[in-house]
CSV table of C-alpha atoms in Angstrom, one decimal:
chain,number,residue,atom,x,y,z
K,24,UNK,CA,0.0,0.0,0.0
K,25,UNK,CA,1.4,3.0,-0.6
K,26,UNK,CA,1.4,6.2,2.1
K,27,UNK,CA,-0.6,8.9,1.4
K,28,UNK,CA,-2.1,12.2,2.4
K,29,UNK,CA,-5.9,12.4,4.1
K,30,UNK,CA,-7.3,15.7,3.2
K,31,UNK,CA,-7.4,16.3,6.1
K,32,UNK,CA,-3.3,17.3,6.2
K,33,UNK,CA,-4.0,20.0,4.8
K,34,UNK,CA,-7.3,21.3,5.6
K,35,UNK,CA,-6.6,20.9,9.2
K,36,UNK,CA,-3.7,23.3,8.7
K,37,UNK,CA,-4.1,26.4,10.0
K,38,UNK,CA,-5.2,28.9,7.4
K,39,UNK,CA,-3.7,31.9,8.3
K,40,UNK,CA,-0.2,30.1,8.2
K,41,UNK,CA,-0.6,29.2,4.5
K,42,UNK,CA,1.0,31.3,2.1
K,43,UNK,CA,-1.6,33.5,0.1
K,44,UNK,CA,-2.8,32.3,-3.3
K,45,UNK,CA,-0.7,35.3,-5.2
K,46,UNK,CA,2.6,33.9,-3.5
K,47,UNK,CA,2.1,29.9,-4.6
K,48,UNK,CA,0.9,31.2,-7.8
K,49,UNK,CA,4.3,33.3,-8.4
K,50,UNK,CA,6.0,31.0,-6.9
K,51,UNK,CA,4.9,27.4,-8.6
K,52,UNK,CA,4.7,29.5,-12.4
K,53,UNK,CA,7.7,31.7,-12.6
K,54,UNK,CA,9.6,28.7,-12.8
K,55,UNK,CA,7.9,26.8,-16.0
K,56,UNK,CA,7.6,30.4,-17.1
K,57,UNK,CA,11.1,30.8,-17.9
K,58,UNK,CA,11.5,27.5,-18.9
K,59,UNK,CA,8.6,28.1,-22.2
K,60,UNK,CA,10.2,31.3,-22.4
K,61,UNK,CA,13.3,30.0,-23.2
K,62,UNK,CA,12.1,27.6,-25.2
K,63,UNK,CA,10.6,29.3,-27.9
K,64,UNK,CA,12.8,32.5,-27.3
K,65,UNK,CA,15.9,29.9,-27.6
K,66,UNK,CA,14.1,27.8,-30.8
K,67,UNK,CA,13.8,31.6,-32.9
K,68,UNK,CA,16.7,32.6,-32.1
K,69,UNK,CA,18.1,29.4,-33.0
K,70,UNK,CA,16.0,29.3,-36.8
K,71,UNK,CA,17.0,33.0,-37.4
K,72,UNK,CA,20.5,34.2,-35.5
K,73,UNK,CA,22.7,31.6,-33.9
K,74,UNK,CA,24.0,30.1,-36.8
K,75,UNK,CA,25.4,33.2,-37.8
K,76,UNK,CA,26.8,34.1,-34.3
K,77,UNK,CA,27.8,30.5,-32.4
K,78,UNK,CA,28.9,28.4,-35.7
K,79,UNK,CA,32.0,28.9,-38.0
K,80,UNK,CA,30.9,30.7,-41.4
K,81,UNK,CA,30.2,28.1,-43.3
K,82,UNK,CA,27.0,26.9,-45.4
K,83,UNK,CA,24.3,29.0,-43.6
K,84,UNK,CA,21.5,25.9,-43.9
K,85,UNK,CA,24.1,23.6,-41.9
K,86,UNK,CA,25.1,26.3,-39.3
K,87,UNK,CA,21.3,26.5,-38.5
K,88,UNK,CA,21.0,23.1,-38.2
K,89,UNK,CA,23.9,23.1,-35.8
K,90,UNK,CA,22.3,25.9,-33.8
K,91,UNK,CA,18.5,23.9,-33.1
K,92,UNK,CA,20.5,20.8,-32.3
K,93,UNK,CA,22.3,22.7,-29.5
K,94,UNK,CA,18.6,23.1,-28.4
K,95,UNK,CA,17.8,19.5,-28.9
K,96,UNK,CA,20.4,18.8,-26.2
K,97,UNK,CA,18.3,20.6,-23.4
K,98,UNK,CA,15.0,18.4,-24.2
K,99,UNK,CA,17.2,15.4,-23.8
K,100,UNK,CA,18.9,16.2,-20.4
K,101,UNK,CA,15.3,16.8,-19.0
K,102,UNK,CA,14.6,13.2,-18.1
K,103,UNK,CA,18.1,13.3,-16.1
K,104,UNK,CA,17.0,16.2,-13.9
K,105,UNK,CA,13.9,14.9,-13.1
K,106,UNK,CA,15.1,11.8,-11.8
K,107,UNK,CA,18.3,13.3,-10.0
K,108,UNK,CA,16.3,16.4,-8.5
K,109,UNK,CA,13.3,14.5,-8.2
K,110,UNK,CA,15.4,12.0,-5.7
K,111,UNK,CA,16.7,15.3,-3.9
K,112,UNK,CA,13.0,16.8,-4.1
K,113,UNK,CA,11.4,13.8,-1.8
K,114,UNK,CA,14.9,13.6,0.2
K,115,UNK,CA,15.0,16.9,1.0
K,116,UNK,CA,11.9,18.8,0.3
K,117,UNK,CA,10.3,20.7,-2.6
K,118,UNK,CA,11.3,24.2,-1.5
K,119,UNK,CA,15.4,23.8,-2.1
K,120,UNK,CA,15.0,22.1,-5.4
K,121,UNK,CA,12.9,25.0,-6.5
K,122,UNK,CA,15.5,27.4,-5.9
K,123,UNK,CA,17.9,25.1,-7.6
K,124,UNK,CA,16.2,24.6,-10.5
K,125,UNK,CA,15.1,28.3,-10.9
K,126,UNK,CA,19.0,29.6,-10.7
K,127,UNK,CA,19.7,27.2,-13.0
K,128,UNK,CA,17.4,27.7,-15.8
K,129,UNK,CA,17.3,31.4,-15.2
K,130,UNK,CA,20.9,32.2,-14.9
K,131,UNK,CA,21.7,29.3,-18.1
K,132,UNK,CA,19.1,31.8,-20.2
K,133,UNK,CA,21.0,35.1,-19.1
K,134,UNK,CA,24.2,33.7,-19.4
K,135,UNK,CA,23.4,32.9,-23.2
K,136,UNK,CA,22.2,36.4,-23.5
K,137,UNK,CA,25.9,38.1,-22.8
K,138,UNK,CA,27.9,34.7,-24.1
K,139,UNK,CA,30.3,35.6,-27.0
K,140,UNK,CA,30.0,34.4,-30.3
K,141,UNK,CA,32.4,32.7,-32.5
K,142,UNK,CA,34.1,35.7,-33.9
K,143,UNK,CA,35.2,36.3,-30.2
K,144,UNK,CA,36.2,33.4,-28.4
K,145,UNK,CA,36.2,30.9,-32.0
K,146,UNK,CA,35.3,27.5,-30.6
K,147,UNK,CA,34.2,27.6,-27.2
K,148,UNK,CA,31.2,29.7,-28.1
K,149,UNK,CA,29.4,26.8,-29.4
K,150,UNK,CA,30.8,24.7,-26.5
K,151,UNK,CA,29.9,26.5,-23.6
K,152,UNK,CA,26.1,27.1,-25.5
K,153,UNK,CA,26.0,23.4,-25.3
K,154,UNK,CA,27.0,23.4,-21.6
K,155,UNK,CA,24.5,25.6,-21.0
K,156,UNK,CA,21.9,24.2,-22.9
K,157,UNK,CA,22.4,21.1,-20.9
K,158,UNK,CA,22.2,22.7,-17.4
K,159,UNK,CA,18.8,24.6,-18.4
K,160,UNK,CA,17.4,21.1,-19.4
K,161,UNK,CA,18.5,19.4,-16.4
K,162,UNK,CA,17.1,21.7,-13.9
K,163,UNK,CA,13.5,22.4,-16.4
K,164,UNK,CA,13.7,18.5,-15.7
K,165,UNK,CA,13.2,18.9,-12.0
K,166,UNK,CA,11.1,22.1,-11.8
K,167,UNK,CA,7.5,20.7,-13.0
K,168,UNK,CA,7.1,18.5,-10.2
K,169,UNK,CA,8.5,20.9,-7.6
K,170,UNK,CA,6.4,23.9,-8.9
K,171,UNK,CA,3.1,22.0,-8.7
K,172,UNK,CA,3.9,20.4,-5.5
K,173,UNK,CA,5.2,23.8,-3.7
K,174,UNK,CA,1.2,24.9,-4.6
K,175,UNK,CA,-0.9,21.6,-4.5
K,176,UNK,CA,0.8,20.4,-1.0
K,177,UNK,CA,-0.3,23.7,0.5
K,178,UNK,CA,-3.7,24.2,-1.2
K,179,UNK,CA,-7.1,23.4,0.5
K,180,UNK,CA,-8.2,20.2,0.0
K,181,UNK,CA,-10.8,20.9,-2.6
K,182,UNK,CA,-8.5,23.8,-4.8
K,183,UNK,CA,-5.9,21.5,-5.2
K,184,UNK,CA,-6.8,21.3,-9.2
K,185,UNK,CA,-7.0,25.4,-9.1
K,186,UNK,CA,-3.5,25.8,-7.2
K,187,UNK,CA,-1.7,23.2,-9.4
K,188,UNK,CA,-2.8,24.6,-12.3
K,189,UNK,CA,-0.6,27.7,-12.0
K,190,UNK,CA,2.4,25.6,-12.5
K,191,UNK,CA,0.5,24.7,-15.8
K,192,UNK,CA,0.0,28.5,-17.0
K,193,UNK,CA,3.3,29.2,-16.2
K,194,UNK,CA,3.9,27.3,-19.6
K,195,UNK,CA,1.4,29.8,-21.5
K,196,UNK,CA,3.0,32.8,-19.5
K,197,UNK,CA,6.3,31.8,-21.1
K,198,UNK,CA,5.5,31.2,-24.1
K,199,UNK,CA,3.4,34.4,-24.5
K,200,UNK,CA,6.0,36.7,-23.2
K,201,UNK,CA,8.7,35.3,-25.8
K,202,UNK,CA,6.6,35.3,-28.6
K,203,UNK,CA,5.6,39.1,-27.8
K,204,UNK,CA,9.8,40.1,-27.1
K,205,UNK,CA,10.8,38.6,-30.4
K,206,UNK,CA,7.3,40.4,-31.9
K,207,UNK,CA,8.7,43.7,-30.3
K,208,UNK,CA,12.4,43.4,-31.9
K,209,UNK,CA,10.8,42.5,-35.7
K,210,UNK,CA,10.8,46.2,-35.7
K,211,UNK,CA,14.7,46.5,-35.5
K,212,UNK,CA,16.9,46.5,-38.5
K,213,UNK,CA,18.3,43.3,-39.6
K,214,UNK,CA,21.8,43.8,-38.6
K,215,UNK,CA,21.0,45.2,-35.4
K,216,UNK,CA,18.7,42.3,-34.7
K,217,UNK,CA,21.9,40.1,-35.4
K,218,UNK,CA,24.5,42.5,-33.3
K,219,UNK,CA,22.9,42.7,-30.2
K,220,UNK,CA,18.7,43.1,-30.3
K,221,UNK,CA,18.5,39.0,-30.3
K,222,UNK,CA,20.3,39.4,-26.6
K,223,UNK,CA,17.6,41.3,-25.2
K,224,UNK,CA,15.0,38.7,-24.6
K,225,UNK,CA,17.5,36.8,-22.9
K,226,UNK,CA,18.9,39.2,-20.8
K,227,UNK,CA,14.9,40.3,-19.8
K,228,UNK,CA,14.5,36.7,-18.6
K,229,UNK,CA,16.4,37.8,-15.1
K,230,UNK,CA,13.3,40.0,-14.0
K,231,UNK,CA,11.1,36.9,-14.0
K,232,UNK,CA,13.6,34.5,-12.2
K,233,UNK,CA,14.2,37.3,-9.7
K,234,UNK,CA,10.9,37.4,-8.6
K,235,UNK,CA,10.2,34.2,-8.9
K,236,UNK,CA,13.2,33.8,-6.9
K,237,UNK,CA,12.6,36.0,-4.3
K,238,UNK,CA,8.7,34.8,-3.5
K,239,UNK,CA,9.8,30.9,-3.3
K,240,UNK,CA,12.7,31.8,-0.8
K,241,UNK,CA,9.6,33.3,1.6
K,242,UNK,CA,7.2,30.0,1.4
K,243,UNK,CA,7.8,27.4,4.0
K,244,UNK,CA,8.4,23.7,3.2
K,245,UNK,CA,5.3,21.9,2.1
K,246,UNK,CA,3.0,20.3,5.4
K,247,UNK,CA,2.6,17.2,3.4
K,248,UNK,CA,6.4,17.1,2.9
K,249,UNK,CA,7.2,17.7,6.9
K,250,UNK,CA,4.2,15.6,8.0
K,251,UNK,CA,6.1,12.8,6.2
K,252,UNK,CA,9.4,13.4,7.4
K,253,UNK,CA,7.9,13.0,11.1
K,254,UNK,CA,6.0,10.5,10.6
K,255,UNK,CA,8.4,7.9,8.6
K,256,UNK,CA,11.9,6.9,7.6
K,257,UNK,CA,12.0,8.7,4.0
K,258,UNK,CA,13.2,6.2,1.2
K,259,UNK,CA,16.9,6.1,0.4
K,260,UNK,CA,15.7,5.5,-3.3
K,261,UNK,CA,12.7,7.2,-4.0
K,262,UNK,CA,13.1,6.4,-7.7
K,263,UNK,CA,13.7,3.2,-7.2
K,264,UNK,CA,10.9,2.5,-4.9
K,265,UNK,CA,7.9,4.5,-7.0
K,266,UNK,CA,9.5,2.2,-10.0
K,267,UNK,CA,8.9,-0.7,-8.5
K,268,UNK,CA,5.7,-0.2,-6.5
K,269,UNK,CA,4.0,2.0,-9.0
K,270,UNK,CA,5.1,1.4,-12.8
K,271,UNK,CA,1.6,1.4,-13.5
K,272,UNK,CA,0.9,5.2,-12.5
K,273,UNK,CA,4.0,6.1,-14.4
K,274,UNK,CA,3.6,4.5,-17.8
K,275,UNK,CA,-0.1,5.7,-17.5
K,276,UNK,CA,0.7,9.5,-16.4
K,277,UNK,CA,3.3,9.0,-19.6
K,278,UNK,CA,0.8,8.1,-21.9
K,279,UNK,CA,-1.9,10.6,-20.7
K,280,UNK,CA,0.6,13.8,-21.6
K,281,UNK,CA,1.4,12.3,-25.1
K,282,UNK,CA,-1.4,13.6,-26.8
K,283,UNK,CA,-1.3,17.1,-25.7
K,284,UNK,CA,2.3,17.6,-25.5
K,285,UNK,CA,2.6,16.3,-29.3
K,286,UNK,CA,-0.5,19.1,-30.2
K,287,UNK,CA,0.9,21.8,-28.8
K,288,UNK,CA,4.4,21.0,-30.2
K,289,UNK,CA,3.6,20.6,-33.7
K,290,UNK,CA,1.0,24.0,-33.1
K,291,UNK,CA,4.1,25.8,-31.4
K,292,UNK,CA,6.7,24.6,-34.4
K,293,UNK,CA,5.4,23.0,-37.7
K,294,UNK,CA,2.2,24.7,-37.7
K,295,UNK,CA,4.2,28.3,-38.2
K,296,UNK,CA,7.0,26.6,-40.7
K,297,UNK,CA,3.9,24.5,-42.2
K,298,UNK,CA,1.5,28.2,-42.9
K,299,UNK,CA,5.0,30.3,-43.7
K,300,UNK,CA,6.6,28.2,-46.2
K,301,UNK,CA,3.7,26.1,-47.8
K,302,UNK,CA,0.7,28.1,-47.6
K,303,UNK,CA,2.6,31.6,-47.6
K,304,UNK,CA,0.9,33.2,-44.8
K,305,UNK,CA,2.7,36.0,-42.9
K,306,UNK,CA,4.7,34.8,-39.8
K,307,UNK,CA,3.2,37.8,-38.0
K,308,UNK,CA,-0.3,36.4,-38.4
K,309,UNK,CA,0.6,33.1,-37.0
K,310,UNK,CA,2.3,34.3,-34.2
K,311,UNK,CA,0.0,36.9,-33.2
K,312,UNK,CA,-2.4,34.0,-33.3
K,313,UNK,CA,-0.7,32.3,-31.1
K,314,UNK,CA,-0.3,35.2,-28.9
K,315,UNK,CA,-4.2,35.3,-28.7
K,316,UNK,CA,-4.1,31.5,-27.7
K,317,UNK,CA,-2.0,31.9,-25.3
K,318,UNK,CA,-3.7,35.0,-23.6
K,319,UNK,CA,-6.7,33.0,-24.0
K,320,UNK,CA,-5.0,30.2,-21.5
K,321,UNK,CA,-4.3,32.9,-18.7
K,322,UNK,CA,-8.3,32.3,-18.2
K,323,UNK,CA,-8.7,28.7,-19.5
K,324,UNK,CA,-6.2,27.0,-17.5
K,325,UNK,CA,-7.3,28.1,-14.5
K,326,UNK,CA,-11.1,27.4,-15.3
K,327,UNK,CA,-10.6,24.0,-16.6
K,328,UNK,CA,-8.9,23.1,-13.6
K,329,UNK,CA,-11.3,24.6,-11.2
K,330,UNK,CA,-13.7,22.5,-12.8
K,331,UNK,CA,-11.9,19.6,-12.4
K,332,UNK,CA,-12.1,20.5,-8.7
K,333,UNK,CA,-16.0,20.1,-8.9
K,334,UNK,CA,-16.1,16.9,-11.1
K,335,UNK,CA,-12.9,15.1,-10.9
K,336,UNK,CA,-9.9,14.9,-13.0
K,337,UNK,CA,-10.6,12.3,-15.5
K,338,UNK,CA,-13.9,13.8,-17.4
K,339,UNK,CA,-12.5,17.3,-17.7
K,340,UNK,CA,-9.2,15.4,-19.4
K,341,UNK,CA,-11.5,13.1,-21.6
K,342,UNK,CA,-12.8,16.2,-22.4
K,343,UNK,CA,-9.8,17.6,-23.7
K,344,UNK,CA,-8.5,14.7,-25.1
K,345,UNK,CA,-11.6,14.1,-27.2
K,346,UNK,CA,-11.5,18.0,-28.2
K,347,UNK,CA,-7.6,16.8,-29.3
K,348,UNK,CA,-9.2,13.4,-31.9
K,349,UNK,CA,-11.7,15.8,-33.4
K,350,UNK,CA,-9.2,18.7,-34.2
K,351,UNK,CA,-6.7,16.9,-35.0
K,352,UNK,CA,-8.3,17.1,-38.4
K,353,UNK,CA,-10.2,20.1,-38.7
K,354,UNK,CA,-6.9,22.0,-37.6
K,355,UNK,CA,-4.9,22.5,-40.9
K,356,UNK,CA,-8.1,22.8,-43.7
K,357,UNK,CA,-8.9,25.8,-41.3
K,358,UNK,CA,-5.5,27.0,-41.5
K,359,UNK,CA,-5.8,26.0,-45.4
K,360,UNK,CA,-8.3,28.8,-45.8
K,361,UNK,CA,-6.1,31.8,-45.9
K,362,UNK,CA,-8.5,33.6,-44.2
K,363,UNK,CA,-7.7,35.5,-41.5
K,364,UNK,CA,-10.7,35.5,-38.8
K,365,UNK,CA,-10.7,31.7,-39.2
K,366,UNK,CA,-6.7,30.9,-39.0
K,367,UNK,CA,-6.7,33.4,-35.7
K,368,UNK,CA,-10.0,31.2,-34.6
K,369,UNK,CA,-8.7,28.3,-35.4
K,370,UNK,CA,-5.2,28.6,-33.5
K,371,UNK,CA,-7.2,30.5,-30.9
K,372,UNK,CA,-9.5,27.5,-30.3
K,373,UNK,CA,-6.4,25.2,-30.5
K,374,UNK,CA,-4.9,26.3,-27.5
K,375,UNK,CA,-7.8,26.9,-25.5
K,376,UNK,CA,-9.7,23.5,-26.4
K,377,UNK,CA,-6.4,21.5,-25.9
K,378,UNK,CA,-5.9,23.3,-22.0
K,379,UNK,CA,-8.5,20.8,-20.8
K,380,UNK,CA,-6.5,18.1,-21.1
K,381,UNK,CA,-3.4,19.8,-19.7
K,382,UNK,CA,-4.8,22.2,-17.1
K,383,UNK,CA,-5.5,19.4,-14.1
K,384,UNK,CA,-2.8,17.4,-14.9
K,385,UNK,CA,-0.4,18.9,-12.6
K,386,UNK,CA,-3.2,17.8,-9.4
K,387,UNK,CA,-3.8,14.9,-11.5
K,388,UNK,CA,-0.6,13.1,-11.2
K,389,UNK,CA,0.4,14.2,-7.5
K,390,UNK,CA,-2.7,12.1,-6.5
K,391,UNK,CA,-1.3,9.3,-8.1
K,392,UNK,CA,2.0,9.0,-6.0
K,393,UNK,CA,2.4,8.7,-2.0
K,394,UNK,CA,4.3,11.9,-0.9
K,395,UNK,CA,7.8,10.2,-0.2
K,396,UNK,CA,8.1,9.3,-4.0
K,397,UNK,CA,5.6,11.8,-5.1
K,398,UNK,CA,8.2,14.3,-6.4
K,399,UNK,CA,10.4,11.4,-8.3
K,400,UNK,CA,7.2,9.6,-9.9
K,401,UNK,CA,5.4,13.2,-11.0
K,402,UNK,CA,8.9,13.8,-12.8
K,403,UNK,CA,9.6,10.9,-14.3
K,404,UNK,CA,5.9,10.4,-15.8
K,405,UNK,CA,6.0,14.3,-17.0
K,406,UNK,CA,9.3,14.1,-18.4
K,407,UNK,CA,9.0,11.6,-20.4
K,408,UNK,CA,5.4,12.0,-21.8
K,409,UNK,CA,7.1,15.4,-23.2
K,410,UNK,CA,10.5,13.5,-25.0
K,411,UNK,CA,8.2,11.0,-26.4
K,412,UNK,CA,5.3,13.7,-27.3
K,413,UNK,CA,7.2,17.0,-27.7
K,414,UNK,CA,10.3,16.1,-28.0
K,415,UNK,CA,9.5,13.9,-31.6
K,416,UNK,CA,6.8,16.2,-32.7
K,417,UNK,CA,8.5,18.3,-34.8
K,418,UNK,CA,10.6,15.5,-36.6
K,419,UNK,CA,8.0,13.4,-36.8
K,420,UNK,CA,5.5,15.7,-38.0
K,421,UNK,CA,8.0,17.2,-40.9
K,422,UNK,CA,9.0,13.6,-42.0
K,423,UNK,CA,5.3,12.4,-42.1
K,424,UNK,CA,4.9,15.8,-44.6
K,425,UNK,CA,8.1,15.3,-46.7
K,426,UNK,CA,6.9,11.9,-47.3
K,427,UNK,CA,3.5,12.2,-48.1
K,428,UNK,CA,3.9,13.7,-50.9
K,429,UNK,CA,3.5,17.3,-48.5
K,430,UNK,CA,-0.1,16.0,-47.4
K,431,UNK,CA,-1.0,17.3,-43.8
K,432,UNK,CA,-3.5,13.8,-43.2
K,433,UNK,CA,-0.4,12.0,-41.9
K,434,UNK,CA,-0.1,14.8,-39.8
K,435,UNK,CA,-3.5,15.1,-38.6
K,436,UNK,CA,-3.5,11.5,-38.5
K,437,UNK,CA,-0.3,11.2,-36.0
K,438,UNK,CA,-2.2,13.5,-34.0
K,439,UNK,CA,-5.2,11.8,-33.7
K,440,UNK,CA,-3.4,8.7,-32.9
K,441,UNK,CA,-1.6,9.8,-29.8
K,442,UNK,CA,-4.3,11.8,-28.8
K,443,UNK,CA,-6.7,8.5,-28.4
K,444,UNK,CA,-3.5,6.8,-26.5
K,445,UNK,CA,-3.7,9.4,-23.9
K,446,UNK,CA,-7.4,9.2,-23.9
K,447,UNK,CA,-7.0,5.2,-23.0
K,448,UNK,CA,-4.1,5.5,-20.5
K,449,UNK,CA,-6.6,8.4,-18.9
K,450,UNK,CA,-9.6,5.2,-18.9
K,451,UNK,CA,-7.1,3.3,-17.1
K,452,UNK,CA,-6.2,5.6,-14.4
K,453,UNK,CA,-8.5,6.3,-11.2
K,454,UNK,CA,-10.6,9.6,-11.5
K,455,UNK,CA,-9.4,11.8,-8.6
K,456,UNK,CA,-10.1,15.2,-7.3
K,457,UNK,CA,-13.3,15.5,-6.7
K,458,UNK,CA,-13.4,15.0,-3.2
K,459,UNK,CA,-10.1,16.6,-3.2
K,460,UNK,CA,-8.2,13.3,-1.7
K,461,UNK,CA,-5.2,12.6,-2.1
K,462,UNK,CA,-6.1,8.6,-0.7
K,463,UNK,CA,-6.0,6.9,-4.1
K,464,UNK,CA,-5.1,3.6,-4.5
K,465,UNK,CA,-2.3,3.4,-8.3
């Protein structure tokens, strides 16, 4: 049997000594914040800049594929973190491996921002991009888990859904504030873009990671977290022990992010080279769309998961994943249109459909797991639904393409497929939430 939480942990605790909902929500989203916003400020940067300033002059289309594999490299250190800091994070509580991980990912972004390029220090400027690309993927690793346990260990027992989802919008917050930088600098000359504007995003991240940094240094350790520290020997191998009493949960809570993380990937990646270069729509209009999505979330995510306090986990997730089958297909002939109304609805409705399935899942799988292996099996499950979802979705979706003759029904197709895995690991799982217990069998 595995140790749990009654509600009653935290409901008994005493109200006035939990942190307000403004700090856990600053603190539990500032980190995934700058995580999306490096992300996509890294992955422009990468398709438009780097190959010009980290990579030896040499044929322009190899030197920007030199520059996105340096990003690759972060995605693939992620599972690494979040089984390392996940160990540390049910060792030795939530709260220090939040500050960890936010140092890390914040001061790795900065540092790329004032790193030399090749012209000044030749060789080790693609080196030391690498290095830093692998220490902001090793601590984004750990910082999912953390970030919605920091907030779902201290909500009330029946807001746990509406606390963990800030670590959720955190991702939409990210995202939304690179997109807008890099929107902001399309207005600088080319060669002034290339000297020094594509630094400024980078450098902007510090605000964000200061806060962030300075809110999760005045919340106490999680009650849940100290209430098991009292009341048991914690487990020398938390990773070892959540592998081999709960495999189940974790190749489930895998499966169940597969589906959205591959949406939201190809929307964030292919769909803008897919509308740009095919279809000949101006970037601008696809990402202002997905500026509009993304703004859209800031209210979505948090109503989706509310609503998932009321009802339970699993049918607001069915919901989503459902919502994920259906426009799978009706995604691109809306984009086919040209038409601008229906591309911004259709991108709009993308993101905003596609939160459902995404917005509880943070409360979702800390239910699953018994707090002295909850950090390491929330971690593992998260981290790898994204390499197998996100992390292929951009290959996979441009090979299906090049293949097909450029059709975008292998596309669609591939969507729909791991969109109706997620919805069957999701049948396979307990629904939990709505009584806002954590006392769930896995």
């Amino acid at each position: 049997m595995k140790e749990t939480i009654s509600p009653e942990t935290v409901s008994n605790q005493n109200p006035e000594s939990r942190p307000s909902l403004s700090k856990l929500a600053v603190a539990s989203c500032a980190g995934t914040a700058i995580e999306y916003y490096d992300f996509l400020a890294y992955a422009i940067a990468a398709s438009t800049v780097f190959n010009a300033v980290f990579f030896p002059a040499t044929d322009p289309a190899i030197g920007t594929l030199l520059s996105l594999a340096t990003f690759a490299t972060g995605f693939l250190a992620r599972p690494l973190g979040g089984i390392i800091i996940g160990h540390f994070g049910d060792r030795l509580g939530r709260k220090r491996m939040l500050l960890l991980t936010l140092v890390c990912m914040g001061g790795g972004t900065v540092l790329i921002g004032v790193l030399p390029g090749y012209a000044q220090i030749g060789i080790w400027a693609p080196i030391i991009l690498v290095l830093l690309r692998l220490i902001q993927g090793f601590a984004a690793g750990g910082e999912f888990a953390g970030a919605a346990l920091i907030a779902i260990e201290h909500a009330p027992a029946n807001k746990r859904g509406f606390y963990g989802s800030w670590t959720i919008l955190g991702v939409s917050i990210g995202a939304l504030l690179a997109t807008g930088a890099f929107s902001l600098l399309g207005a600088l000359p080319k060669d002034d873009f290339a000297a020094w504007g594509w630094r400024l995003p980078f450098l902007a991240s510090i605000v964000i990671g200061a806060v962030g940094l300075l809110v999760r240094f005045g919340i106490d350790e999680t009650p849940a977290f100290l209430k098991n520290q009292d009341a048991s020997k914690p487990a020398r191998l938390p990773l070892v022990e959540v592998i081999r009493k709960q495999p189940k949960a974790i190749l489930l809570s895998t499966g169940a992010l597969v589906g959205y993380s591959t949406f939201v990937y190809v929307v964030f990646t292919f769909l803008l080279s897919y509308g740009t270069q095919e279809l000949a729509l101006p970037r601008t209009l696809l990402l202002n769309a997905s500026m509009l999505g993304l703004l859209l979330q800031v209210v979505t995510v948090p109503a989706w998961a509310a609503l998932s306090d009321r009802i339970g986990r699993k049918p607001v997730m069915l919901l989503g994943g459902a919502f994920l089958v259906v426009f799978a297909f009706a995604l691109f002939p809306l984009v086919r249109t040209g038409n601008t109304g229906v591309i911004l609805a259709a991108v709009v409705v993308a993101y905003s459909g596609s939160a459902a399935i995404h917005a509880p899942m943070a409360a979702f799988f800390a239910e699953l797991f018994g707090t002295g292996v909850r950090y390491s099996g929330i971690s593992l499950g998260y981290q790898l639904g994204n390499v197998l979802g996100g992390g292929l979705a951009p290959v996979i979706a441009t090979a299906l393409f090049a293949t097909s003759g450029k059709s975008t029904d292998p596309v669609a197709l591939y969507l729909a497929v791991t969109a109706v895995v997620s919805i069957l690991c999701l049948l396979a799982l307990p629904n939990t939430g709505r009584k806002g217990s954590l006392d769930l069998e896995a």
